[in-house]
Amino acid sequence: MATPRQIRARIRTAKNIQQITKAMKMVAAARLRRAQEAVGAARPYAEKMREVMASLSSGSDGVQHPLLRKIEGEPKKIGLILITADRGLAGAYNSSVIKRAVELVRPYGPEHVKIVSVGKKGAVFFKRRGFSVVSENPVPQTGISFLDAQTLSRTARRLFEDGEIDALYVIYTQFVSAMTQRPQTVQILPLQALESAADAKPGPKADYIFEPNPEQILSSLLPRYVDTQVFQSVIESVASEHGARMTSMSAATDNAGKMISGLTLTLNRARQAAITKEIAEIVGGAEALK
Amino acid sequence: MASQYTLDVVTPERIMLSDQVVSTVAPGYEGQLGILAGHAPLMTELVPGEVRVTLADGRTTSHIIISGGFMEVTAERTTILADFAERIDEIDITRAEADLAAARQMLAEADAGSAQAAEAKQALAHAETRIRASRNA
């Protein structure tokens, strides 16, 4: 059995860990609130964007645009925007995203996949396995701006426009609540939004005046649509990351607490046993002197 | 009063403005566009520039610099979708100048006529508008 001294050392360790996890939990909670606000603030724009797309797609048929380029058969080379965290200790957050990514790229092999990564964890994982990571970006600590997302999305769009990839996917984590986050795989390019947007809003449309014309508007709208989707994925992922970290750190704090109380009990027992033993010895010694 | 309508100016990061207004003047693709209540439904692309809004009291005006975007006008409301929007007094001139330099460089590196060049030109125009507007303010 461990000596009281060893047990005390372990209690101290557990207490230190508990303090750290508690602090991390609090930091994550504060960041989560801000990230959630960003998700909420981005929603009206995204919704409006979809509405505009819907009205436009009814007014313009057969638009030619590089982002609408379809390829024959199955895509052979794909691009992937992979959104993970820079750091671990966020529960299953990183691993579930990476697991999704591994499934997605398996049929293509390392030489046919180009990765644009946000967050160190995903980049490190795929680089070690010989994938080409064309662009590495940190997760912005102060909250991502639309400009950051645009830069990111532009890199990926260019790969597609230049024919380096046939399809572009994004893997991110959908923010359901602070407790629940769902990894999602979404195909962004070639754009399929046009058809679905048109389906989503049936019925008579307002008779718009288009200036200059629907095609022109659409062609400047499409890249922005992609940017918006990327932006949305990133902010949802950031919110999810903080949510996952908060939940897992909260669990870690609880576990440390349980461990401390267990160890304290063992310590008290050991102390009691030592005292009992000493008394027995004294009594035994006194008895022998009689 | 029937001569006012709702204007929303939204960016991906926030709702910039959502208010009852009397008139809006926006930098349309084919020139400045003034929108009053009862305008015919319209969908247009906006170029980088200044949006001037007269609020419902008929006196207060608000100047917003946008980096380009879209405007949808329907009977009930007008919506401006902008990539970036700033009120004039929010503009940080040092940042605007840094953006201008970055845009120039991007334009110099891009192939003429490519999508990159078009994006760079837009960024350039946006930075220039911001600098000009904040100097005048």
XYZ file of C-alpha atoms in Angstrom:
427
model
C 0.000 0.000 0.000
C 1.101 3.546 -0.738
C 2.480 5.538 2.112
C 0.536 8.611 3.287
C 3.296 10.728 1.812
C 2.814 9.266 -1.675
C -0.933 9.667 -1.452
C -0.554 13.312 -0.473
C 1.635 13.887 -3.521
C -1.028 12.365 -5.757
C -3.745 14.518 -4.243
C -1.628 17.568 -4.918
C -1.182 16.532 -8.549
C -4.901 15.976 -9.000
C -5.651 19.372 -7.480
C -3.239 21.089 -9.838
C -4.773 19.383 -12.827
C -8.218 20.309 -11.633
C -7.243 23.954 -11.459
C -5.940 23.899 -15.001
C -8.957 22.131 -16.441
C -11.269 24.468 -14.587
C -9.492 27.487 -16.031
C -9.625 25.994 -19.528
C -13.300 25.331 -19.125
C -13.950 28.914 -18.143
C -11.917 30.297 -21.029
C -13.756 28.021 -23.456
C -17.106 29.100 -22.058
C -16.272 32.756 -22.565
C -15.029 32.168 -26.100
C -18.009 29.993 -26.873
C -20.356 32.841 -26.099
C -18.550 35.108 -28.525
C -18.355 32.419 -31.191
C -22.059 31.742 -30.854
C -22.804 35.390 -31.397
C -20.747 35.329 -34.579
C -22.724 32.322 -35.821
C -25.957 34.161 -35.108
C -24.769 37.342 -36.783
C -23.816 35.522 -39.964
C -27.176 33.869 -40.405
C -29.197 36.762 -41.888
C -26.598 37.293 -44.592
C -26.545 33.633 -45.532
C -30.312 33.482 -45.686
C -30.555 36.600 -47.811
C -27.869 35.229 -50.072
C -29.868 32.069 -50.634
C -32.996 34.075 -51.398
C -31.180 36.184 -53.942
C -29.737 33.050 -55.504
C -33.212 31.597 -55.758
C -34.667 34.662 -57.438
C -31.734 34.803 -59.802
C -31.662 31.202 -60.831
C -35.224 31.478 -62.042
C -34.287 34.450 -64.180
C -31.219 32.963 -65.800
C -30.859 29.620 -67.496
C -27.789 27.941 -68.830
C -25.258 30.276 -67.282
C -21.667 29.500 -68.015
C -19.328 30.035 -65.125
C -16.013 28.453 -64.153
C -17.427 27.537 -60.762
C -20.270 25.623 -62.376
C -17.968 23.488 -64.505
C -19.057 19.895 -64.343
C -16.778 17.027 -65.110
C -17.642 13.776 -66.805
C -18.135 10.875 -64.441
C -16.665 10.713 -60.997
C -14.206 13.344 -59.820
C -10.649 12.066 -59.818
C -8.847 14.820 -57.982
C -10.445 16.526 -55.063
C -9.754 19.469 -52.838
C -10.610 19.546 -49.202
C -11.001 22.391 -46.780
C -10.364 20.778 -43.446
C -11.316 22.676 -40.339
C -9.838 21.464 -37.062
C -8.413 23.122 -33.960
C -4.874 24.268 -33.349
C -4.731 22.464 -30.050
C -6.031 19.303 -28.531
C -7.832 18.760 -25.238
C -11.155 19.340 -26.888
C -12.665 15.908 -26.510
C -13.390 14.135 -29.766
C -13.511 17.394 -31.730
C -10.348 16.927 -33.788
C -10.450 13.189 -34.113
C -14.005 13.047 -35.427
C -13.247 15.603 -38.114
C -10.070 13.807 -39.093
C -11.909 10.501 -39.186
C -14.391 11.980 -41.652
C -11.554 13.327 -43.753
C -9.791 9.972 -43.847
C -12.970 8.317 -45.088
C -13.416 10.950 -47.762
C -9.906 10.812 -49.178
C -9.450 7.059 -49.017
C -10.640 6.324 -52.584
C -8.396 9.008 -54.088
C -5.022 8.476 -52.448
C -2.526 11.102 -51.327
C -1.483 12.229 -54.811
C -5.014 13.212 -55.892
C -5.985 15.219 -52.855
C -5.147 18.831 -52.107
C -5.836 20.087 -48.637
C -6.465 23.604 -47.455
C -6.332 23.407 -43.720
C -7.553 25.577 -40.914
C -6.072 24.477 -37.626
C -2.795 22.763 -36.962
C -4.165 19.383 -35.935
C -5.567 18.411 -39.302
C -2.577 19.757 -41.231
C -0.091 17.843 -39.104
C -2.053 14.624 -39.413
C -2.270 14.706 -43.208
C 1.209 16.016 -43.830
C 2.656 13.117 -41.902
C 0.751 10.770 -44.193
C 2.141 12.318 -47.351
C -0.804 14.430 -48.449
C -0.153 17.806 -49.993
C -1.393 20.584 -47.780
C -1.427 23.586 -50.102
C -2.371 26.161 -47.542
C -2.120 26.083 -43.779
C -3.988 28.555 -41.666
C -4.196 28.993 -37.935
C -7.541 29.218 -36.206
C -7.892 32.941 -35.534
C -8.075 33.406 -31.781
C -9.917 36.686 -31.941
C -12.654 35.284 -34.127
C -12.468 34.838 -37.862
C -13.255 37.771 -40.100
C -14.952 37.407 -43.444
C -11.725 38.569 -45.050
C -9.852 35.567 -43.625
C -12.517 33.244 -44.941
C -12.360 34.913 -48.325
C -8.632 34.421 -48.601
C -9.114 30.793 -47.727
C -11.935 30.252 -50.111
C -10.094 32.068 -52.876
C -7.201 29.643 -52.604
C -9.558 26.719 -52.926
C -11.561 28.315 -55.723
C -8.431 28.874 -57.726
C -7.479 25.219 -57.504
C -10.845 24.416 -58.969
C -10.760 27.088 -61.666
C -7.286 25.992 -62.738
C -8.499 22.430 -63.065
C -6.223 21.115 -60.348
C -9.201 19.608 -58.617
C -12.540 18.355 -59.920
C -14.502 18.828 -56.749
C -14.142 20.746 -53.537
C -15.310 19.506 -50.189
C -15.338 21.087 -46.811
C -15.288 19.122 -43.599
C -16.339 21.125 -40.600
C -18.159 20.666 -37.353
C -21.720 21.787 -37.183
C -22.606 23.559 -33.986
C -25.787 22.080 -32.581
C -25.407 23.108 -28.967
C -22.668 23.506 -26.406
C -22.971 19.781 -25.704
C -23.489 18.464 -29.222
C -21.374 19.037 -32.291
C -21.662 17.125 -35.526
C -18.892 16.692 -38.081
C -20.176 17.405 -41.588
C -18.872 16.710 -45.050
C -20.220 19.127 -47.636
C -19.478 19.337 -51.300
C -19.043 22.964 -52.281
C -17.845 22.788 -55.866
C -19.020 22.259 -58.520
C -21.909 24.328 -57.256
C -25.118 22.463 -56.812
C -26.833 25.199 -54.915
C -28.569 26.615 -57.957
C -30.958 23.761 -58.468
C -31.674 23.262 -54.791
C -32.156 26.974 -54.232
C -34.659 27.107 -57.037
C -36.500 24.107 -55.635
C -36.606 25.602 -52.187
C -38.591 28.622 -53.206
C -41.338 27.730 -55.621
C -44.215 29.932 -56.609
C -44.420 33.173 -58.510
C -41.443 35.475 -58.223
C -41.373 39.205 -58.236
C -40.778 40.560 -61.684
C -37.348 41.999 -61.132
C -35.451 44.537 -63.102
C -31.943 43.162 -63.334
C -29.036 45.479 -63.606
C -26.948 44.820 -65.618
C -28.427 41.327 -66.304
C -29.074 38.118 -64.389
C -26.038 36.340 -65.827
C -23.631 39.072 -64.852
C -25.050 39.335 -61.358
C -24.948 35.593 -60.949
C -21.354 35.356 -61.994
C -20.267 37.780 -59.319
C -22.629 36.254 -56.830
C -21.334 32.696 -57.195
C -17.822 33.248 -55.812
C -19.318 35.192 -52.938
C -21.695 32.355 -52.287
C -18.768 29.985 -51.971
C -17.002 32.430 -49.653
C -20.064 32.671 -47.481
C -20.298 28.916 -47.189
C -16.658 28.655 -46.212
C -17.057 31.475 -43.717
C -20.060 29.820 -42.177
C -18.244 26.488 -41.881
C -15.339 28.113 -40.121
C -17.358 30.048 -37.591
C -19.517 27.035 -36.834
C -16.387 24.967 -36.319
C -14.869 27.549 -34.014
C -18.028 27.588 -31.917
C -18.018 23.780 -31.881
C -14.404 23.690 -30.824
C -15.076 25.856 -27.807
C -18.191 23.868 -27.018
C -16.314 20.579 -27.195
C -13.464 21.934 -25.117
C -15.820 23.276 -22.508
C -17.663 19.984 -22.210
C -14.543 17.858 -22.035
C -12.798 20.157 -19.582
C -15.885 20.194 -17.425
C -15.819 16.392 -17.382
C -12.110 16.443 -16.591
C -12.696 18.789 -13.664
C -15.392 16.489 -12.306
C -13.149 13.462 -12.697
C -10.297 15.183 -10.918
C -12.693 16.006 -8.101
C -13.735 12.360 -7.817
C -10.133 11.271 -7.808
C -9.285 13.757 -5.055
C -12.084 12.555 -2.808
C -11.123 8.918 -3.433
C -7.504 9.624 -2.578
C -8.451 11.628 0.484
C -10.423 8.651 1.755
C -7.478 6.326 1.190
C -5.195 8.810 2.916
C -7.418 9.016 5.972
C -7.655 5.246 6.165
C -3.888 4.887 5.966
C -3.454 7.547 8.638
C -6.002 5.825 10.867
C -4.329 2.455 10.327
C -0.943 3.909 11.293
C -2.392 5.417 14.476
C -4.119 2.172 15.408
C -0.910 0.321 14.809
C 1.047 2.707 17.019
C -1.467 2.404 19.837
C -1.337 -1.355 19.579
C 2.424 -1.235 19.783
C 2.433 1.036 22.842
C -0.152 -1.107 24.570
C 1.853 -4.192 23.658
C 5.050 -2.626 25.036
C 3.349 -1.553 28.275
C 1.883 -5.003 28.664
C 5.364 -6.585 28.294
C 6.774 -4.402 31.094
C 4.288 -5.709 33.648
C -46.262 57.810 -43.645
C -46.230 55.874 -46.851
C -43.027 57.308 -48.195
C -40.691 55.254 -46.097
C -39.550 51.653 -46.295
C -37.294 49.214 -44.481
C -33.669 49.054 -45.417
C -31.365 46.264 -44.278
C -27.663 46.466 -44.817
C -26.176 43.082 -43.949
C -22.647 41.743 -44.086
C -21.529 38.243 -43.171
C -20.294 39.554 -39.853
C -23.193 41.657 -38.685
C -26.365 43.502 -39.514
C -25.064 46.927 -40.246
C -28.357 48.719 -40.424
C -31.991 47.756 -40.244
C -34.231 50.742 -40.099
C -37.036 52.728 -41.650
C -35.623 55.038 -44.278
C -36.850 57.615 -46.739
C -34.212 57.276 -49.368
C -31.118 55.316 -50.245
C -28.478 56.253 -52.776
C -26.254 53.339 -53.704
C -23.390 52.892 -56.142
C -25.040 50.655 -58.732
C -23.283 48.816 -61.500
C -24.421 51.336 -64.057
C -24.186 54.429 -61.902
C -25.639 55.900 -58.768
C -29.060 54.623 -57.897
C -31.596 56.380 -55.757
C -34.275 54.285 -54.143
C -37.422 55.821 -52.731
C -40.441 54.013 -51.379
C -42.475 52.290 -54.074
C -39.539 51.578 -56.359
C -40.042 48.762 -58.849
C -38.512 45.409 -57.856
C -34.861 45.538 -58.755
C -31.815 43.396 -58.375
C -28.460 44.927 -58.992
C -24.817 44.526 -58.390
C -23.162 47.235 -56.350
C -19.652 48.502 -56.919
C -17.340 49.680 -54.130
C -18.490 53.057 -52.962
C -20.637 54.997 -50.617
C -24.244 54.338 -49.658
C -26.102 57.398 -48.458
C -29.169 56.768 -46.384
C -31.736 59.258 -45.197
C -33.509 57.922 -42.148
C -37.230 58.116 -41.533
C -37.107 61.481 -39.759
C -36.039 62.945 -43.082
C -32.986 64.726 -41.703
C -30.471 62.264 -40.336
C -28.262 60.770 -42.938
C -25.962 57.857 -42.600
C -22.977 57.232 -44.819
C -21.830 53.682 -45.238
C -18.861 52.582 -47.262
C -19.289 49.194 -48.871
C -16.858 47.026 -50.758
C -19.385 46.044 -53.376
C -22.214 43.587 -53.123
C -25.829 43.319 -54.186
C -29.016 45.180 -53.680
C -32.459 43.720 -53.836
C -35.410 46.040 -53.930
C -38.891 44.660 -53.381
C -42.155 46.364 -52.571
C -41.768 45.938 -48.817
C -38.079 46.230 -48.216
C -34.675 46.866 -49.657
C -31.739 44.713 -48.796
C -28.090 45.448 -49.396
C -25.772 42.489 -49.188
C -22.251 43.781 -48.783
C -19.009 41.916 -48.231
C -17.786 44.626 -45.924
C -19.518 47.713 -44.678
C -18.332 50.490 -42.429
C -19.813 53.703 -41.248
C -17.595 56.572 -42.233
C -16.573 57.328 -38.666
C -15.470 53.710 -38.164
C -12.868 53.726 -40.861
C -9.333 53.098 -39.709
C -7.236 55.002 -42.170
C -3.972 53.183 -41.490
C -5.660 49.882 -42.168
C -7.258 51.241 -45.297
C -3.858 52.327 -46.545
C -2.376 48.931 -45.784
C -5.225 47.311 -47.710
C -4.599 49.660 -50.602
C -0.963 48.624 -50.790
C -1.927 44.950 -50.590
C -4.481 45.371 -53.370
C -1.945 47.122 -55.612
C 0.476 44.299 -55.151
C -2.190 41.704 -55.841
C -3.142 43.519 -59.014
C 0.472 43.667 -60.143
C 0.882 39.924 -59.656
C -2.378 38.844 -61.282
C -2.668 38.107 -64.989
C -4.593 40.751 -66.843
C -8.221 39.839 -67.413
C -8.224 36.958 -64.956
C -10.594 36.546 -62.060
C -7.759 37.447 -59.709
C -7.257 40.757 -61.445
C -10.943 41.555 -61.171
C -10.905 40.815 -57.459
C -7.794 42.907 -56.977
C -9.363 45.815 -58.822
C -12.365 45.643 -56.587
C -10.235 45.587 -53.453
C -8.294 48.544 -54.809
C -11.431 50.548 -55.473
C -12.751 49.730 -52.020
C -9.566 50.863 -50.286
C -9.499 54.064 -52.289
C -13.110 54.875 -51.454
C -12.475 54.322 -47.787
C -9.483 56.602 -47.725
C -11.236 59.312 -49.676
C -14.373 59.120 -47.561
C -12.607 59.263 -44.242
C -10.472 62.219 -45.331
C -13.615 64.139 -46.258
C -15.438 63.233 -43.083
